[in-house]
Amino acid sequence: EVQLQASGGGLVQPGGSLRLSCAGSGFTFDDYAIAWFRQAPGKEREGVSCISSTGNSVDYVDSVKGRFTIARDNAENTVYLQMNSLKPGDTAVYSCATGLGRLCLRWHLSATWRNWGQGTLVTVSS
């Protein structure tokens, strides 16, 4: 059974940082790209970032470029999302997804992804 577990969320002040983790099990982790999505209250789910199976290719939504960094450790079956310079607009439940294949093709479309983990809440507020 494919399982993804997101963790690392919390309450942080504007300008602060958090690092989210997405731990995978039940599949060959290094055969699959991983994406992060977020959903704020009353808004549609939004693709945040994607990393290919090898980690050689990454992509981000424009609103987080220069602030967020995605990385993976295939030995630990974990993908990380380092979030810096956080803004109140980053407040959302963050979830990770897989099942697309090795590459981040049309990654920003949630319907592309087959397997989803439970989310972790990030709240940016003073």
mmCIF file of N, CA and C in Angstrom:
data_model
loop_
_atom_site.group_PDB
_atom_site.id
_atom_site.type_symbol
_atom_site.label_atom_id
_atom_site.label_comp_id
_atom_site.label_asym_id
_atom_site.label_seq_id
_atom_site.Cartn_x
_atom_site.Cartn_y
_atom_site.Cartn_z
ATOM 1 N N GLU A 1 0.841 -1.195 0.000
ATOM 2 C CA GLU A 1 0.000 0.000 0.000
ATOM 3 C C GLU A 1 0.878 1.248 0.000
ATOM 4 N N VAL A 2 0.625 2.138 -0.947
ATOM 5 C CA VAL A 2 1.366 3.383 -1.016
ATOM 6 C C VAL A 2 0.932 4.294 0.130
ATOM 7 N N GLN A 3 1.909 4.797 0.857
ATOM 8 C CA GLN A 3 1.616 5.728 1.943
ATOM 9 C C GLN A 3 2.567 6.914 1.869
ATOM 10 N N LEU A 4 2.007 8.096 2.104
ATOM 11 C CA LEU A 4 2.778 9.330 2.214
ATOM 12 C C LEU A 4 2.369 10.018 3.505
ATOM 13 N N GLN A 5 3.352 10.466 4.250
ATOM 14 C CA GLN A 5 3.067 11.138 5.515
ATOM 15 C C GLN A 5 3.788 12.477 5.550
ATOM 16 N N ALA A 6 3.008 13.546 5.555
ATOM 17 C CA ALA A 6 3.572 14.887 5.651
ATOM 18 C C ALA A 6 3.652 15.311 7.114
ATOM 19 N N SER A 7 4.711 16.034 7.440
ATOM 20 C CA SER A 7 4.889 16.526 8.798
ATOM 21 C C SER A 7 5.704 17.813 8.774
ATOM 22 N N GLY A 8 5.748 18.484 9.913
ATOM 23 C CA GLY A 8 6.583 19.670 10.034
ATOM 24 C C GLY A 8 5.836 20.988 10.058
ATOM 25 N N GLY A 9 4.539 20.955 9.907
ATOM 26 C CA GLY A 9 3.770 22.183 9.935
ATOM 27 C C GLY A 9 3.709 22.784 11.330
ATOM 28 N N GLY A 10 3.170 23.996 11.396
ATOM 29 C CA GLY A 10 3.046 24.661 12.687
ATOM 30 C C GLY A 10 2.717 26.122 12.503
ATOM 31 N N LEU A 11 2.813 26.846 13.607
ATOM 32 C CA LEU A 11 2.559 28.284 13.618
ATOM 33 C C LEU A 11 3.895 29.015 13.558
ATOM 34 N N VAL A 12 3.998 29.955 12.630
ATOM 35 C CA VAL A 12 5.235 30.712 12.475
ATOM 36 C C VAL A 12 4.885 32.157 12.166
ATOM 37 N N GLN A 13 5.725 33.071 12.605
ATOM 38 C CA GLN A 13 5.502 34.484 12.327
ATOM 39 C C GLN A 13 5.893 34.822 10.891
ATOM 40 N N PRO A 14 5.309 35.873 10.335
ATOM 41 C CA PRO A 14 5.726 36.317 8.996
ATOM 42 C C PRO A 14 7.231 36.558 8.956
ATOM 43 N N GLY A 15 7.852 36.091 7.867
ATOM 44 C CA GLY A 15 9.295 36.181 7.735
ATOM 45 C C GLY A 15 10.033 34.980 8.271
ATOM 46 N N GLY A 16 9.327 34.102 8.961
ATOM 47 C CA GLY A 16 9.945 32.925 9.549
ATOM 48 C C GLY A 16 10.109 31.787 8.558
ATOM 49 N N SER A 17 10.600 30.662 9.083
ATOM 50 C CA SER A 17 10.887 29.489 8.253
ATOM 51 C C SER A 17 10.298 28.223 8.868
ATOM 52 N N LEU A 18 10.001 27.275 8.003
ATOM 53 C CA LEU A 18 9.604 25.930 8.408
ATOM 54 C C LEU A 18 10.170 24.956 7.387
ATOM 55 N N ARG A 19 10.386 23.718 7.808
ATOM 56 C CA ARG A 19 10.759 22.664 6.887
ATOM 57 C C ARG A 19 9.749 21.531 6.997
ATOM 58 N N LEU A 20 9.086 21.263 5.900
ATOM 59 C CA LEU A 20 8.136 20.157 5.842
ATOM 60 C C LEU A 20 8.843 18.901 5.337
ATOM 61 N N SER A 21 8.362 17.756 5.805
ATOM 62 C CA SER A 21 8.876 16.471 5.352
ATOM 63 C C SER A 21 7.727 15.638 4.806
ATOM 64 N N CYS A 22 8.034 14.837 3.805
ATOM 65 C CA CYS A 22 7.066 13.889 3.232
ATOM 66 C C CYS A 22 7.765 12.533 3.172
ATOM 67 N N ALA A 23 7.346 11.631 4.035
ATOM 68 C CA ALA A 23 7.945 10.305 4.099
ATOM 69 C C ALA A 23 7.090 9.308 3.328
ATOM 70 N N GLY A 24 7.719 8.552 2.431
ATOM 71 C CA GLY A 24 6.987 7.598 1.610
ATOM 72 C C GLY A 24 7.290 6.159 1.965
ATOM 73 N N SER A 25 6.308 5.281 1.771
ATOM 74 C CA SER A 25 6.497 3.857 1.990
ATOM 75 C C SER A 25 5.522 3.077 1.121
ATOM 76 N N GLY A 26 5.811 1.786 0.920
ATOM 77 C CA GLY A 26 4.913 0.937 0.141
ATOM 78 C C GLY A 26 5.107 1.026 -1.360
ATOM 79 N N PHE A 27 6.157 1.718 -1.806
ATOM 80 C CA PHE A 27 6.466 1.802 -3.227
ATOM 81 C C PHE A 27 7.953 2.079 -3.391
ATOM 82 N N THR A 28 8.435 1.940 -4.616
ATOM 83 C CA THR A 28 9.853 2.206 -4.889
ATOM 84 C C THR A 28 10.040 3.706 -4.994
ATOM 85 N N PHE A 29 10.456 4.288 -3.867
ATOM 86 C CA PHE A 29 10.444 5.741 -3.719
ATOM 87 C C PHE A 29 11.239 6.441 -4.819
ATOM 88 N N ASP A 30 12.409 5.917 -5.151
ATOM 89 C CA ASP A 30 13.260 6.627 -6.107
ATOM 90 C C ASP A 30 12.861 6.401 -7.564
ATOM 91 N N ASP A 31 11.716 5.798 -7.777
ATOM 92 C CA ASP A 31 11.155 5.675 -9.127
ATOM 93 C C ASP A 31 10.110 6.745 -9.430
ATOM 94 N N TYR A 32 9.801 7.583 -8.443
ATOM 95 C CA TYR A 32 8.667 8.493 -8.595
ATOM 96 C C TYR A 32 8.993 9.937 -8.217
ATOM 97 N N ALA A 33 8.453 10.852 -9.037
ATOM 98 C CA ALA A 33 8.451 12.256 -8.661
ATOM 99 C C ALA A 33 7.508 12.478 -7.475
ATOM 100 N N ILE A 34 7.761 13.527 -6.733
ATOM 101 C CA ILE A 34 6.926 13.908 -5.590
ATOM 102 C C ILE A 34 6.573 15.380 -5.722
ATOM 103 N N ALA A 35 5.332 15.702 -5.434
ATOM 104 C CA ALA A 35 4.885 17.097 -5.475
ATOM 105 C C ALA A 35 4.299 17.517 -4.139
ATOM 106 N N TRP A 36 4.406 18.805 -3.887
ATOM 107 C CA TRP A 36 3.722 19.419 -2.742
ATOM 108 C C TRP A 36 2.574 20.274 -3.271
ATOM 109 N N PHE A 37 1.437 20.147 -2.625
ATOM 110 C CA PHE A 37 0.277 20.979 -2.898
ATOM 111 C C PHE A 37 -0.133 21.655 -1.594
ATOM 112 N N ARG A 38 -0.929 22.703 -1.716
ATOM 113 C CA ARG A 38 -1.486 23.349 -0.539
ATOM 114 C C ARG A 38 -2.914 23.783 -0.821
ATOM 115 N N GLN A 39 -3.682 23.841 0.254
ATOM 116 C CA GLN A 39 -5.059 24.298 0.138
ATOM 117 C C GLN A 39 -5.373 25.205 1.313
ATOM 118 N N ALA A 40 -5.670 26.449 0.997
ATOM 119 C CA ALA A 40 -6.051 27.422 2.005
ATOM 120 C C ALA A 40 -7.564 27.385 2.176
ATOM 121 N N PRO A 41 -8.061 27.823 3.324
ATOM 122 C CA PRO A 41 -9.508 27.813 3.557
ATOM 123 C C PRO A 41 -10.252 28.581 2.467
ATOM 124 N N GLY A 42 -11.250 27.947 1.895
ATOM 125 C CA GLY A 42 -12.083 28.596 0.895
ATOM 126 C C GLY A 42 -11.449 28.721 -0.474
ATOM 127 N N LYS A 43 -10.270 28.110 -0.655
ATOM 128 C CA LYS A 43 -9.577 28.200 -1.939
ATOM 129 C C LYS A 43 -9.350 26.822 -2.531
ATOM 130 N N GLU A 44 -9.063 26.800 -3.828
ATOM 131 C CA GLU A 44 -8.766 25.543 -4.500
ATOM 132 C C GLU A 44 -7.354 25.077 -4.143
ATOM 133 N N ARG A 45 -7.148 23.767 -4.278
ATOM 134 C CA ARG A 45 -5.822 23.201 -4.063
ATOM 135 C C ARG A 45 -4.863 23.754 -5.113
ATOM 136 N N GLU A 46 -3.640 24.067 -4.677
ATOM 137 C CA GLU A 46 -2.649 24.696 -5.552
ATOM 138 C C GLU A 46 -1.339 23.914 -5.514
ATOM 139 N N GLY A 47 -0.789 23.638 -6.680
ATOM 140 C CA GLY A 47 0.520 23.004 -6.742
ATOM 141 C C GLY A 47 1.591 23.984 -6.313
ATOM 142 N N VAL A 48 2.477 23.545 -5.410
ATOM 143 C CA VAL A 48 3.522 24.405 -4.868
ATOM 144 C C VAL A 48 4.875 24.084 -5.489
ATOM 145 N N SER A 49 5.229 22.809 -5.528
ATOM 146 C CA SER A 49 6.552 22.428 -6.023
ATOM 147 C C SER A 49 6.556 20.960 -6.403
ATOM 148 N N CYS A 50 7.512 20.598 -7.241
ATOM 149 C CA CYS A 50 7.663 19.209 -7.671
ATOM 150 C C CYS A 50 9.144 18.891 -7.826
ATOM 151 N N ILE A 51 9.497 17.639 -7.522
ATOM 152 C CA ILE A 51 10.870 17.184 -7.708
ATOM 153 C C ILE A 51 10.840 15.840 -8.418
ATOM 154 N N SER A 52 11.705 15.681 -9.413
ATOM 155 C CA SER A 52 11.733 14.437 -10.175
ATOM 156 C C SER A 52 12.291 13.302 -9.315
ATOM 157 N N SER A 53 12.224 12.104 -9.828
ATOM 158 C CA SER A 53 12.617 10.927 -9.060
ATOM 159 C C SER A 53 14.087 10.965 -8.645
ATOM 160 N N THR A 54 14.934 11.522 -9.496
ATOM 161 C CA THR A 54 16.365 11.601 -9.180
ATOM 162 C C THR A 54 16.717 12.855 -8.402
ATOM 163 N N GLY A 55 15.817 13.827 -8.389
ATOM 164 C CA GLY A 55 16.111 15.104 -7.753
ATOM 165 C C GLY A 55 16.785 16.086 -8.679
ATOM 166 N N ASN A 56 17.025 15.687 -9.932
ATOM 167 C CA ASN A 56 17.739 16.553 -10.862
ATOM 168 C C ASN A 56 16.880 17.659 -11.457
ATOM 169 N N SER A 57 15.580 17.509 -11.366
ATOM 170 C CA SER A 57 14.667 18.515 -11.918
ATOM 171 C C SER A 57 13.664 18.925 -10.856
ATOM 172 N N VAL A 58 13.539 20.230 -10.668
ATOM 173 C CA VAL A 58 12.583 20.770 -9.706
ATOM 174 C C VAL A 58 11.822 21.906 -10.364
ATOM 175 N N ASP A 59 10.650 22.203 -9.829
ATOM 176 C CA ASP A 59 9.848 23.312 -10.332
ATOM 177 C C ASP A 59 9.018 23.864 -9.187
ATOM 178 N N TYR A 60 8.616 25.127 -9.339
ATOM 179 C CA TYR A 60 7.872 25.817 -8.294
ATOM 180 C C TYR A 60 6.778 26.679 -8.917
ATOM 181 N N VAL A 61 5.731 26.893 -8.133
ATOM 182 C CA VAL A 61 4.759 27.907 -8.520
ATOM 183 C C VAL A 61 5.424 29.271 -8.345
ATOM 184 N N ASP A 62 5.051 30.227 -9.179
ATOM 185 C CA ASP A 62 5.741 31.525 -9.186
ATOM 186 C C ASP A 62 5.735 32.189 -7.815
ATOM 187 N N SER A 63 4.654 32.040 -7.060
ATOM 188 C CA SER A 63 4.518 32.772 -5.801
ATOM 189 C C SER A 63 5.509 32.328 -4.726
ATOM 190 N N VAL A 64 6.170 31.185 -4.899
ATOM 191 C CA VAL A 64 7.119 30.721 -3.887
ATOM 192 C C VAL A 64 8.556 30.675 -4.392
ATOM 193 N N LYS A 65 8.756 30.984 -5.656
ATOM 194 C CA LYS A 65 10.123 30.947 -6.207
ATOM 195 C C LYS A 65 11.029 31.917 -5.453
ATOM 196 N N GLY A 66 12.218 31.438 -5.110
ATOM 197 C CA GLY A 66 13.154 32.246 -4.347
ATOM 198 C C GLY A 66 12.963 32.160 -2.848
ATOM 199 N N ARG A 67 11.852 31.570 -2.405
ATOM 200 C CA ARG A 67 11.589 31.435 -0.965
ATOM 201 C C ARG A 67 11.552 29.978 -0.516
ATOM 202 N N PHE A 68 11.024 29.103 -1.365
ATOM 203 C CA PHE A 68 10.895 27.682 -1.024
ATOM 204 C C PHE A 68 11.927 26.865 -1.795
ATOM 205 N N THR A 69 12.409 25.795 -1.181
ATOM 206 C CA THR A 69 13.338 24.877 -1.824
ATOM 207 C C THR A 69 12.895 23.451 -1.564
ATOM 208 N N ILE A 70 12.758 22.672 -2.638
ATOM 209 C CA ILE A 70 12.391 21.268 -2.512
ATOM 210 C C ILE A 70 13.641 20.420 -2.706
ATOM 211 N N ALA A 71 13.730 19.337 -1.943
ATOM 212 C CA ALA A 71 14.872 18.433 -2.031
ATOM 213 C C ALA A 71 14.405 17.039 -1.613
ATOM 214 N N ARG A 72 15.195 16.035 -1.971
ATOM 215 C CA ARG A 72 14.817 14.676 -1.570
ATOM 216 C C ARG A 72 16.050 13.885 -1.153
ATOM 217 N N ASP A 73 15.805 12.953 -0.250
ATOM 218 C CA ASP A 73 16.819 12.013 0.197
ATOM 219 C C ASP A 73 16.266 10.623 -0.069
ATOM 220 N N ASN A 74 16.641 10.044 -1.204
ATOM 221 C CA ASN A 74 16.066 8.746 -1.572
ATOM 222 C C ASN A 74 16.515 7.620 -0.635
ATOM 223 N N ALA A 75 17.632 7.790 0.022
ATOM 224 C CA ALA A 75 18.061 6.784 0.998
ATOM 225 C C ALA A 75 17.135 6.755 2.209
ATOM 226 N N GLU A 76 16.516 7.890 2.492
ATOM 227 C CA GLU A 76 15.597 8.004 3.626
ATOM 228 C C GLU A 76 14.134 8.004 3.194
ATOM 229 N N ASN A 77 13.881 7.852 1.884
ATOM 230 C CA ASN A 77 12.507 7.873 1.354
ATOM 231 C C ASN A 77 11.748 9.115 1.806
ATOM 232 N N THR A 78 12.406 10.258 1.711
ATOM 233 C CA THR A 78 11.803 11.486 2.226
ATOM 234 C C THR A 78 12.064 12.649 1.264
ATOM 235 N N VAL A 79 11.050 13.464 1.090
ATOM 236 C CA VAL A 79 11.157 14.719 0.364
ATOM 237 C C VAL A 79 10.932 15.853 1.353
ATOM 238 N N TYR A 80 11.714 16.913 1.188
ATOM 239 C CA TYR A 80 11.631 18.064 2.080
ATOM 240 C C TYR A 80 11.187 19.299 1.312
ATOM 241 N N LEU A 81 10.504 20.182 2.019
ATOM 242 C CA LEU A 81 10.165 21.493 1.480
ATOM 243 C C LEU A 81 10.610 22.530 2.499
ATOM 244 N N GLN A 82 11.724 23.206 2.195
ATOM 245 C CA GLN A 82 12.215 24.268 3.061
ATOM 246 C C GLN A 82 11.509 25.551 2.669
ATOM 247 N N MET A 83 10.815 26.157 3.630
ATOM 248 C CA MET A 83 10.023 27.355 3.357
ATOM 249 C C MET A 83 10.600 28.506 4.162
ATOM 250 N N ASN A 84 11.118 29.503 3.478
ATOM 251 C CA ASN A 84 11.690 30.683 4.109
ATOM 252 C C ASN A 84 10.863 31.915 3.769
ATOM 253 N N SER A 85 11.091 32.985 4.506
ATOM 254 C CA SER A 85 10.391 34.262 4.264
ATOM 255 C C SER A 85 8.894 34.042 4.135
ATOM 256 N N LEU A 86 8.334 33.305 5.053
ATOM 257 C CA LEU A 86 6.926 32.949 4.973
ATOM 258 C C LEU A 86 6.041 34.177 5.121
ATOM 259 N N LYS A 87 4.913 34.111 4.396
ATOM 260 C CA LYS A 87 3.937 35.195 4.380
ATOM 261 C C LYS A 87 2.591 34.665 4.850
ATOM 262 N N PRO A 88 1.715 35.556 5.330
ATOM 263 C CA PRO A 88 0.377 35.091 5.727
ATOM 264 C C PRO A 88 -0.339 34.352 4.598
ATOM 265 N N GLY A 89 -0.081 34.730 3.361
ATOM 266 C CA GLY A 89 -0.687 34.066 2.214
ATOM 267 C C GLY A 89 -0.231 32.643 2.000
ATOM 268 N N ASP A 90 0.821 32.216 2.718
ATOM 269 C CA ASP A 90 1.278 30.834 2.641
ATOM 270 C C ASP A 90 0.506 29.917 3.583
ATOM 271 N N THR A 91 -0.357 30.495 4.394
ATOM 272 C CA THR A 91 -1.153 29.698 5.328
ATOM 273 C C THR A 91 -2.045 28.723 4.568
ATOM 274 N N ALA A 92 -1.916 27.442 4.885
ATOM 275 C CA ALA A 92 -2.668 26.407 4.182
ATOM 276 C C ALA A 92 -2.346 25.049 4.788
ATOM 277 N N VAL A 93 -3.127 24.054 4.373
ATOM 278 C CA VAL A 93 -2.760 22.668 4.639
ATOM 279 C C VAL A 93 -1.897 22.197 3.469
ATOM 280 N N TYR A 94 -0.714 21.704 3.787
ATOM 281 C CA TYR A 94 0.232 21.248 2.773
ATOM 282 C C TYR A 94 0.220 19.721 2.712
ATOM 283 N N SER A 95 0.108 19.192 1.492
ATOM 284 C CA SER A 95 0.069 17.745 1.283
ATOM 285 C C SER A 95 1.066 17.362 0.206
ATOM 286 N N CYS A 96 1.554 16.113 0.285
ATOM 287 C CA CYS A 96 2.434 15.627 -0.765
ATOM 288 C C CYS A 96 1.726 14.541 -1.586
ATOM 289 N N ALA A 97 2.187 14.383 -2.814
ATOM 290 C CA ALA A 97 1.533 13.459 -3.737
ATOM 291 C C ALA A 97 2.569 12.748 -4.592
ATOM 292 N N THR A 98 2.193 11.545 -5.059
ATOM 293 C CA THR A 98 3.055 10.793 -5.963
ATOM 294 C C THR A 98 2.191 9.962 -6.905
ATOM 295 N N GLY A 99 2.844 9.126 -7.715
ATOM 296 C CA GLY A 99 2.097 8.250 -8.614
ATOM 297 C C GLY A 99 2.079 8.720 -10.054
ATOM 298 N N LEU A 100 2.809 9.824 -10.349
ATOM 299 C CA LEU A 100 2.827 10.375 -11.698
ATOM 300 C C LEU A 100 3.844 9.654 -12.570
ATOM 301 N N GLY A 101 4.957 9.220 -11.972
ATOM 302 C CA GLY A 101 6.079 8.687 -12.743
ATOM 303 C C GLY A 101 7.343 9.381 -12.305
ATOM 304 N N ARG A 102 8.372 9.322 -13.142
ATOM 305 C CA ARG A 102 9.677 9.849 -12.747
ATOM 306 C C ARG A 102 9.778 11.368 -12.891
ATOM 307 N N LEU A 103 9.005 11.947 -13.819
ATOM 308 C CA LEU A 103 9.170 13.360 -14.147
ATOM 309 C C LEU A 103 7.988 14.200 -13.674
ATOM 310 N N CYS A 104 8.223 15.499 -13.570
ATOM 311 C CA CYS A 104 7.195 16.443 -13.145
ATOM 312 C C CYS A 104 6.463 17.001 -14.368
ATOM 313 N N LEU A 105 5.683 16.146 -15.004
ATOM 314 C CA LEU A 105 4.925 16.571 -16.177
ATOM 315 C C LEU A 105 3.528 16.997 -15.745
ATOM 316 N N ARG A 106 3.128 18.187 -16.148
ATOM 317 C CA ARG A 106 1.812 18.742 -15.764
ATOM 318 C C ARG A 106 1.597 18.586 -14.263
ATOM 319 N N TRP A 107 2.641 18.779 -13.486
ATOM 320 C CA TRP A 107 2.625 18.492 -12.063
ATOM 321 C C TRP A 107 1.670 19.370 -11.287
ATOM 322 N N HIS A 108 1.392 20.568 -11.812
ATOM 323 C CA HIS A 108 0.585 21.514 -11.058
ATOM 324 C C HIS A 108 -0.907 21.154 -11.060
ATOM 325 N N LEU A 109 -1.273 20.157 -11.846
ATOM 326 C CA LEU A 109 -2.672 19.724 -11.892
ATOM 327 C C LEU A 109 -2.877 18.597 -10.880
ATOM 328 N N SER A 110 -3.724 18.811 -9.898
ATOM 329 C CA SER A 110 -3.901 17.811 -8.840
ATOM 330 C C SER A 110 -4.442 16.492 -9.382
ATOM 331 N N ALA A 111 -5.231 16.555 -10.469
ATOM 332 C CA ALA A 111 -5.804 15.323 -11.027
ATOM 333 C C ALA A 111 -4.728 14.415 -11.624
ATOM 334 N N THR A 112 -3.520 14.961 -11.838
ATOM 335 C CA THR A 112 -2.420 14.188 -12.415
ATOM 336 C C THR A 112 -1.914 13.116 -11.455
ATOM 337 N N TRP A 113 -2.063 13.386 -10.132
ATOM 338 C CA TRP A 113 -1.416 12.560 -9.117
ATOM 339 C C TRP A 113 -2.348 11.493 -8.587
ATOM 340 N N ARG A 114 -1.814 10.308 -8.380
ATOM 341 C CA ARG A 114 -2.634 9.146 -8.015
ATOM 342 C C ARG A 114 -2.709 8.922 -6.505
ATOM 343 N N ASN A 115 -1.637 9.249 -5.803
ATOM 344 C CA ASN A 115 -1.570 8.919 -4.384
ATOM 345 C C ASN A 115 -1.295 10.182 -3.563
ATOM 346 N N TRP A 116 -2.031 10.343 -2.491
ATOM 347 C CA TRP A 116 -1.935 11.532 -1.655
ATOM 348 C C TRP A 116 -1.736 11.129 -0.209
ATOM 349 N N GLY A 117 -0.996 11.986 0.505
ATOM 350 C CA GLY A 117 -0.834 11.792 1.936
ATOM 351 C C GLY A 117 -1.729 12.752 2.702
ATOM 352 N N GLN A 118 -1.811 12.529 3.991
ATOM 353 C CA GLN A 118 -2.508 13.458 4.879
ATOM 354 C C GLN A 118 -1.722 14.757 4.929
ATOM 355 N N GLY A 119 -2.378 15.849 5.106
ATOM 356 C CA GLY A 119 -1.715 17.132 5.101
ATOM 357 C C GLY A 119 -1.183 17.546 6.453
ATOM 358 N N THR A 120 -0.381 18.612 6.414
ATOM 359 C CA THR A 120 0.115 19.240 7.629
ATOM 360 C C THR A 120 -0.189 20.730 7.534
ATOM 361 N N LEU A 121 -0.689 21.296 8.628
ATOM 362 C CA LEU A 121 -1.158 22.677 8.620
ATOM 363 C C LEU A 121 -0.007 23.638 8.882
ATOM 364 N N VAL A 122 0.111 24.634 8.006
ATOM 365 C CA VAL A 122 1.069 25.726 8.168
ATOM 366 C C VAL A 122 0.274 27.008 8.366
ATOM 367 N N THR A 123 0.525 27.675 9.489
ATOM 368 C CA THR A 123 -0.143 28.933 9.787
ATOM 369 C C THR A 123 0.908 30.018 9.957
ATOM 370 N N VAL A 124 0.799 31.055 9.128
ATOM 371 C CA VAL A 124 1.739 32.170 9.200
ATOM 372 C C VAL A 124 0.973 33.381 9.725
ATOM 373 N N SER A 125 1.301 33.758 10.949
ATOM 374 C CA SER A 125 0.550 34.822 11.603
ATOM 375 C C SER A 125 1.371 35.425 12.721
ATOM 376 N N SER A 126 1.155 36.720 12.950
ATOM 377 C CA SER A 126 1.819 37.375 14.076
ATOM 378 C C SER A 126 0.910 37.373 15.301
#
